[in-house]
């Protein structure tokens, strides 16, 4: 009897990670033009985490957590938020938001390889084709002189690849590890622990903190949207999906995220969309499609509940 409700929740959760996360690239790009990247990310996640705790207490959800669950939340917070998101925000100082989203769209390729390494999953022919297309797409994307010629772009691209690897391993880790039974509270602990580590990173890199009253209105609005929708809504949906369906299915958000990011970046920030970027996107996303099409037939039953 609970299946219809579960199906509705899954659909809503996928919409959140598809569309809302696709818009966070431009929101981070707007905010990072004024704010130091680690400060920006730390404020976003600590604020979101504390709001989650407050809401949980109001509606009567227990915040109690075991030592092991707290350690796991801290690890996930580091992989997803401190490293995985903090460095993407930093990289957005040097690369366009849509470009960053396209690179990260190769994440299912990395998840597939990690499942091969850690679980011994056999890579089928369809997935091999997908991997080859993915590599070609990435090469076409990052080899553009007009993009990599920008100051700091090469380092930014390298850091985005590192973040993609961190997110991919984090997805694999969260699907297996022991966490607080409530997805909302689980998200809160990851937000707070990840945010605290971002504060440490901000201090270590000597960032100058800027009072919110000195932010422009566009940055203030961007931060509010990042906290409420990009963090609380979308990340809770993400954690829910990782425990409900295959990590590779969750990674299919990378089909839609770059399209949303490219459209918004072009419309609001006048970011350049080159013909080679379009071709690269088609090749890369076709590769991701090949990877995930096969997996629908082979591992869904194992991970679904």
Tab-separated table of C-alpha atoms in Angstrom:
chain	number	residue	atom	x	y	z
A	1	UNK	CA	0.000	0.000	0.000
A	2	UNK	CA	2.950	2.313	0.593
A	3	UNK	CA	4.365	2.006	-2.920
A	4	UNK	CA	2.408	4.857	-4.556
A	5	UNK	CA	3.527	7.301	-1.853
A	6	UNK	CA	7.080	6.033	-2.151
A	7	UNK	CA	6.924	6.507	-5.928
A	8	UNK	CA	5.693	10.095	-5.535
A	9	UNK	CA	8.499	10.871	-3.104
A	10	UNK	CA	11.064	9.433	-5.498
A	11	UNK	CA	9.709	11.525	-8.388
A	12	UNK	CA	9.762	14.711	-6.286
A	13	UNK	CA	13.264	13.914	-5.050
A	14	UNK	CA	14.547	13.367	-8.589
A	15	UNK	CA	12.973	16.668	-9.690
A	16	UNK	CA	14.845	18.385	-6.858
A	17	UNK	CA	18.254	17.024	-7.761
A	18	UNK	CA	17.626	17.482	-11.499
A	19	UNK	CA	16.295	21.045	-11.646
A	20	UNK	CA	17.219	22.692	-8.348
A	21	UNK	CA	20.802	21.485	-8.411
A	22	UNK	CA	21.077	22.537	-12.044
A	23	UNK	CA	20.309	26.101	-10.924
A	24	UNK	CA	22.830	26.109	-8.049
A	25	UNK	CA	25.728	26.570	-10.458
A	26	UNK	CA	24.547	30.025	-11.477
A	27	UNK	CA	23.611	30.895	-7.881
A	28	UNK	CA	27.107	29.970	-6.682
A	29	UNK	CA	28.614	31.856	-9.622
A	30	UNK	CA	26.684	34.999	-8.640
A	31	UNK	CA	27.679	34.706	-4.979
A	32	UNK	CA	31.359	33.868	-5.558
A	33	UNK	CA	31.846	37.084	-7.544
A	34	UNK	CA	31.648	38.929	-4.201
A	35	UNK	CA	32.310	36.352	-1.483
A	36	UNK	CA	35.333	34.119	-0.756
A	37	UNK	CA	34.421	30.568	-1.875
A	38	UNK	CA	34.980	28.659	1.391
A	39	UNK	CA	33.236	31.353	3.422
A	40	UNK	CA	30.295	31.238	1.007
A	41	UNK	CA	29.985	27.454	1.184
A	42	UNK	CA	30.434	27.303	4.972
A	43	UNK	CA	27.702	29.871	5.641
A	44	UNK	CA	25.380	28.077	3.218
A	45	UNK	CA	25.771	24.641	4.771
A	46	UNK	CA	25.975	25.550	8.461
A	47	UNK	CA	22.867	27.751	8.108
A	48	UNK	CA	21.017	24.959	6.303
A	49	UNK	CA	22.106	22.346	8.856
A	50	UNK	CA	21.028	24.446	11.845
A	51	UNK	CA	17.671	25.153	10.197
A	52	UNK	CA	17.182	21.424	9.673
A	53	UNK	CA	17.928	20.766	13.355
A	54	UNK	CA	15.497	23.512	14.414
A	55	UNK	CA	12.712	22.209	12.181
A	56	UNK	CA	13.360	18.641	13.372
A	57	UNK	CA	13.050	19.672	17.033
A	58	UNK	CA	9.845	21.612	16.339
A	59	UNK	CA	8.161	18.651	14.636
A	60	UNK	CA	9.487	16.173	17.201
A	61	UNK	CA	12.177	14.284	15.282
A	62	UNK	CA	14.959	12.974	17.510
A	63	UNK	CA	18.449	14.328	16.814
A	64	UNK	CA	20.199	11.600	18.807
A	65	UNK	CA	22.965	9.920	16.858
A	66	UNK	CA	25.511	7.201	17.555
A	67	UNK	CA	29.257	7.812	17.465
A	68	UNK	CA	29.606	5.684	14.324
A	69	UNK	CA	26.780	7.543	12.589
A	70	UNK	CA	28.379	10.892	13.479
A	71	UNK	CA	31.718	9.732	12.059
A	72	UNK	CA	29.995	8.557	8.871
A	73	UNK	CA	28.147	11.877	8.593
A	74	UNK	CA	31.433	13.733	8.983
A	75	UNK	CA	33.051	11.633	6.250
A	76	UNK	CA	30.078	12.227	3.938
A	77	UNK	CA	30.097	15.936	4.817
A	78	UNK	CA	33.739	16.164	3.816
A	79	UNK	CA	33.351	14.195	0.568
A	80	UNK	CA	30.196	16.002	-0.577
A	81	UNK	CA	30.440	19.474	0.908
A	82	UNK	CA	33.880	20.432	2.201
A	83	UNK	CA	35.834	19.016	-0.719
A	84	UNK	CA	33.163	18.103	-3.259
A	85	UNK	CA	31.264	21.399	-3.180
A	86	UNK	CA	33.705	23.855	-1.626
A	87	UNK	CA	36.281	23.420	-4.371
A	88	UNK	CA	33.637	23.584	-7.116
A	89	UNK	CA	32.581	26.979	-5.743
A	90	UNK	CA	36.243	27.993	-5.715
A	91	UNK	CA	36.664	26.794	-9.322
A	92	UNK	CA	33.668	28.890	-10.425
A	93	UNK	CA	35.850	31.949	-9.936
A	94	UNK	CA	37.720	30.814	-13.056
A	95	UNK	CA	35.307	28.764	-15.190
A	96	UNK	CA	31.744	29.289	-16.424
A	97	UNK	CA	28.911	27.667	-14.471
A	98	UNK	CA	27.599	25.673	-17.451
A	99	UNK	CA	31.107	24.477	-18.296
A	100	UNK	CA	31.589	23.217	-14.729
A	101	UNK	CA	28.244	21.387	-14.834
A	102	UNK	CA	29.187	19.690	-18.097
A	103	UNK	CA	32.449	18.369	-16.661
A	104	UNK	CA	30.652	17.033	-13.587
A	105	UNK	CA	28.156	15.277	-15.876
A	106	UNK	CA	30.809	12.572	-16.289
A	107	UNK	CA	30.165	11.471	-12.690
A	108	UNK	CA	28.207	8.290	-13.623
A	109	UNK	CA	31.311	7.129	-15.490
A	110	UNK	CA	33.322	7.445	-12.273
A	111	UNK	CA	30.598	5.744	-10.205
A	112	UNK	CA	30.628	2.830	-12.648
A	113	UNK	CA	34.402	2.440	-12.345
A	114	UNK	CA	34.227	2.633	-8.530
A	115	UNK	CA	31.580	-0.103	-8.460
A	116	UNK	CA	33.899	-2.179	-10.645
A	117	UNK	CA	36.798	-1.607	-8.221
A	118	UNK	CA	34.949	-2.048	-4.914
A	119	UNK	CA	32.208	-4.520	-5.844
A	120	UNK	CA	33.734	-6.323	-8.811
A	121	UNK	CA	30.805	-5.324	-11.026
A	122	UNK	CA	31.424	-6.500	-14.567
A	123	UNK	CA	31.436	-3.687	-17.107
A	124	UNK	CA	29.152	-4.639	-19.981
A	125	UNK	CA	29.573	-3.679	-23.642
A	126	UNK	CA	27.035	-0.855	-23.451
A	127	UNK	CA	28.919	0.656	-20.535
A	128	UNK	CA	32.273	0.314	-22.312
A	129	UNK	CA	30.817	2.289	-25.232
A	130	UNK	CA	29.529	4.841	-22.734
A	131	UNK	CA	32.944	5.191	-21.105
A	132	UNK	CA	34.604	5.757	-24.494
A	133	UNK	CA	32.014	8.367	-25.476
A	134	UNK	CA	32.375	10.005	-22.079
A	135	UNK	CA	36.138	10.329	-22.443
A	136	UNK	CA	35.756	11.761	-25.971
A	137	UNK	CA	33.145	14.231	-24.723
A	138	UNK	CA	35.342	15.395	-21.855
A	139	UNK	CA	38.299	15.832	-24.212
A	140	UNK	CA	36.225	17.915	-26.635
A	141	UNK	CA	34.987	20.005	-23.737
A	142	UNK	CA	38.266	20.789	-21.979
A	143	UNK	CA	40.397	21.192	-25.126
A	144	UNK	CA	38.755	24.437	-26.223
A	145	UNK	CA	41.359	27.204	-26.430
A	146	UNK	CA	38.812	29.969	-25.821
A	147	UNK	CA	37.891	28.344	-22.487
A	148	UNK	CA	41.169	26.950	-21.154
A	149	UNK	CA	42.987	30.128	-22.200
A	150	UNK	CA	41.347	32.059	-19.370
A	151	UNK	CA	43.478	32.784	-16.307
A	152	UNK	CA	43.196	29.972	-13.738
A	153	UNK	CA	40.932	27.881	-16.003
A	154	UNK	CA	43.226	24.832	-16.163
A	155	UNK	CA	43.577	24.689	-12.375
A	156	UNK	CA	39.813	25.205	-12.043
A	157	UNK	CA	39.141	22.293	-14.418
A	158	UNK	CA	41.535	20.053	-12.485
A	159	UNK	CA	39.818	20.878	-9.177
A	160	UNK	CA	36.383	20.175	-10.676
A	161	UNK	CA	37.590	16.726	-11.748
A	162	UNK	CA	38.867	16.106	-8.207
A	163	UNK	CA	35.486	17.198	-6.799
A	164	UNK	CA	33.673	14.899	-9.215
A	165	UNK	CA	35.724	11.969	-7.935
A	166	UNK	CA	34.932	12.964	-4.342
A	167	UNK	CA	31.183	13.131	-5.071
A	168	UNK	CA	31.262	9.802	-6.886
A	169	UNK	CA	32.998	8.024	-4.015
A	170	UNK	CA	30.733	9.811	-1.525
A	171	UNK	CA	27.663	8.486	-3.361
A	172	UNK	CA	29.052	4.979	-3.158
A	173	UNK	CA	29.953	5.417	0.545
A	174	UNK	CA	26.553	6.813	1.591
A	175	UNK	CA	24.661	3.995	-0.134
A	176	UNK	CA	26.411	1.490	2.173
A	177	UNK	CA	27.257	3.260	5.465
A	178	UNK	CA	25.246	3.492	8.700
A	179	UNK	CA	23.501	6.867	9.188
A	180	UNK	CA	20.706	8.413	11.243
A	181	UNK	CA	17.483	6.723	10.146
A	182	UNK	CA	15.821	10.040	9.264
A	183	UNK	CA	16.998	11.448	5.925
A	184	UNK	CA	16.270	15.033	6.977
A	185	UNK	CA	18.345	14.804	10.172
A	186	UNK	CA	21.043	12.891	8.325
A	187	UNK	CA	21.302	15.808	5.896
A	188	UNK	CA	21.573	18.241	8.821
A	189	UNK	CA	24.549	16.436	10.340
A	190	UNK	CA	26.339	16.303	6.985
A	191	UNK	CA	25.666	20.018	6.448
A	192	UNK	CA	26.954	21.089	9.858
A	193	UNK	CA	30.055	18.877	9.888
A	194	UNK	CA	30.900	19.758	6.296
A	195	UNK	CA	30.291	23.446	7.004
A	196	UNK	CA	32.558	23.451	10.075
A	197	UNK	CA	35.357	21.928	8.007
A	198	UNK	CA	34.776	24.639	5.387
A	199	UNK	CA	35.211	27.291	8.113
A	200	UNK	CA	38.552	25.700	8.983
A	201	UNK	CA	39.512	25.748	5.294
A	202	UNK	CA	38.466	29.394	5.018
A	203	UNK	CA	40.645	30.362	7.971
A	204	UNK	CA	43.546	28.260	6.702
A	205	UNK	CA	43.443	30.013	3.319
A	206	UNK	CA	43.237	33.435	4.966
A	207	UNK	CA	39.887	34.436	3.498
A	208	UNK	CA	38.419	37.787	4.554
A	209	UNK	CA	34.884	37.347	5.869
A	210	UNK	CA	32.289	39.855	4.700
A	211	UNK	CA	29.207	40.770	6.733
A	212	UNK	CA	25.870	39.819	5.110
A	213	UNK	CA	24.704	43.439	5.402
A	214	UNK	CA	27.502	44.376	3.009
A	215	UNK	CA	26.443	41.837	0.362
A	216	UNK	CA	24.622	43.052	-2.730
A	217	UNK	CA	20.932	42.167	-2.969
A	218	UNK	CA	21.614	39.635	-5.749
A	219	UNK	CA	24.125	37.787	-3.538
A	220	UNK	CA	21.725	37.852	-0.573
A	221	UNK	CA	18.935	36.342	-2.681
A	222	UNK	CA	21.318	33.772	-4.163
A	223	UNK	CA	22.421	32.704	-0.675
A	224	UNK	CA	18.830	32.322	0.545
A	225	UNK	CA	17.973	30.146	-2.463
A	226	UNK	CA	21.144	28.082	-1.976
A	227	UNK	CA	20.355	27.496	1.708
A	228	UNK	CA	16.652	26.665	1.407
A	229	UNK	CA	16.393	24.901	-1.932
A	230	UNK	CA	19.924	23.981	-2.997
A	231	UNK	CA	20.853	22.647	0.449
A	232	UNK	CA	17.826	21.677	2.548
A	233	UNK	CA	15.423	20.508	-0.173
A	234	UNK	CA	17.786	19.111	-2.825
A	235	UNK	CA	20.397	17.578	-0.529
A	236	UNK	CA	17.740	15.857	1.606
A	237	UNK	CA	16.288	14.487	-1.642
A	238	UNK	CA	19.780	13.352	-2.651
A	239	UNK	CA	20.353	11.475	0.624
A	240	UNK	CA	16.897	9.910	0.377
A	241	UNK	CA	17.546	8.661	-3.159
A	242	UNK	CA	20.978	7.253	-2.306
A	243	UNK	CA	19.321	5.015	0.302
A	244	UNK	CA	16.334	4.146	-1.913
A	245	UNK	CA	17.665	3.549	-5.439
A	246	UNK	CA	21.005	2.766	-7.095
A	247	UNK	CA	23.839	5.352	-6.763
A	248	UNK	CA	24.105	5.251	-10.546
A	249	UNK	CA	20.454	6.197	-10.932
A	250	UNK	CA	21.012	9.153	-8.605
A	251	UNK	CA	23.990	10.161	-10.746
A	252	UNK	CA	21.647	10.558	-13.732
A	253	UNK	CA	20.932	14.058	-12.420
A	254	UNK	CA	23.987	14.900	-14.489
A	255	UNK	CA	21.825	14.479	-17.614
A	256	UNK	CA	19.766	17.512	-16.677
A	257	UNK	CA	22.030	19.650	-14.449
A	258	UNK	CA	24.329	20.868	-17.250
A	259	UNK	CA	21.399	21.722	-19.525
A	260	UNK	CA	19.788	23.824	-16.789
A	261	UNK	CA	23.162	25.393	-15.920
A	262	UNK	CA	24.000	26.208	-19.553
A	263	UNK	CA	20.619	27.818	-20.215
A	264	UNK	CA	20.641	29.901	-17.020
A	265	UNK	CA	24.322	30.862	-17.376
A	266	UNK	CA	23.808	31.979	-20.956
A	267	UNK	CA	20.605	33.911	-20.211
A	268	UNK	CA	21.531	35.628	-16.944
A	269	UNK	CA	25.340	35.836	-17.061
A	270	UNK	CA	25.919	35.914	-20.841
A	271	UNK	CA	28.209	32.891	-20.593
A	272	UNK	CA	29.485	31.642	-23.934
A	273	UNK	CA	28.108	28.417	-25.380
A	274	UNK	CA	30.404	27.329	-28.203
A	275	UNK	CA	29.535	24.880	-30.973
A	276	UNK	CA	32.235	22.558	-29.643
A	277	UNK	CA	30.635	22.700	-26.186
A	278	UNK	CA	27.300	21.642	-27.680
A	279	UNK	CA	28.912	18.751	-29.568
A	280	UNK	CA	30.880	17.757	-26.455
A	281	UNK	CA	27.711	17.848	-24.366
A	282	UNK	CA	25.851	15.599	-26.821
A	283	UNK	CA	28.703	13.078	-26.944
A	284	UNK	CA	29.266	13.122	-23.168
A	285	UNK	CA	25.603	12.823	-22.209
A	286	UNK	CA	25.097	10.059	-24.795
A	287	UNK	CA	27.919	8.187	-23.068
A	288	UNK	CA	26.264	8.701	-19.693
A	289	UNK	CA	23.010	7.402	-21.187
A	290	UNK	CA	24.721	4.231	-22.439
A	291	UNK	CA	26.215	3.638	-18.992
A	292	UNK	CA	22.926	3.972	-17.163
A	293	UNK	CA	20.673	2.219	-19.670
A	294	UNK	CA	22.472	-1.061	-19.028
A	295	UNK	CA	22.357	-0.621	-15.278
A	296	UNK	CA	18.577	-0.336	-15.245
A	297	UNK	CA	18.473	-3.985	-16.229
A	298	UNK	CA	21.174	-5.317	-13.913
A	299	UNK	CA	21.399	-3.659	-10.508
A	300	UNK	CA	18.129	-1.891	-9.799
A	301	UNK	CA	16.644	-4.806	-7.841
A	302	UNK	CA	19.647	-4.995	-5.566
A	303	UNK	CA	19.587	-1.390	-4.424
A	304	UNK	CA	15.858	-0.577	-4.526
A	305	UNK	CA	13.727	-1.089	-1.441
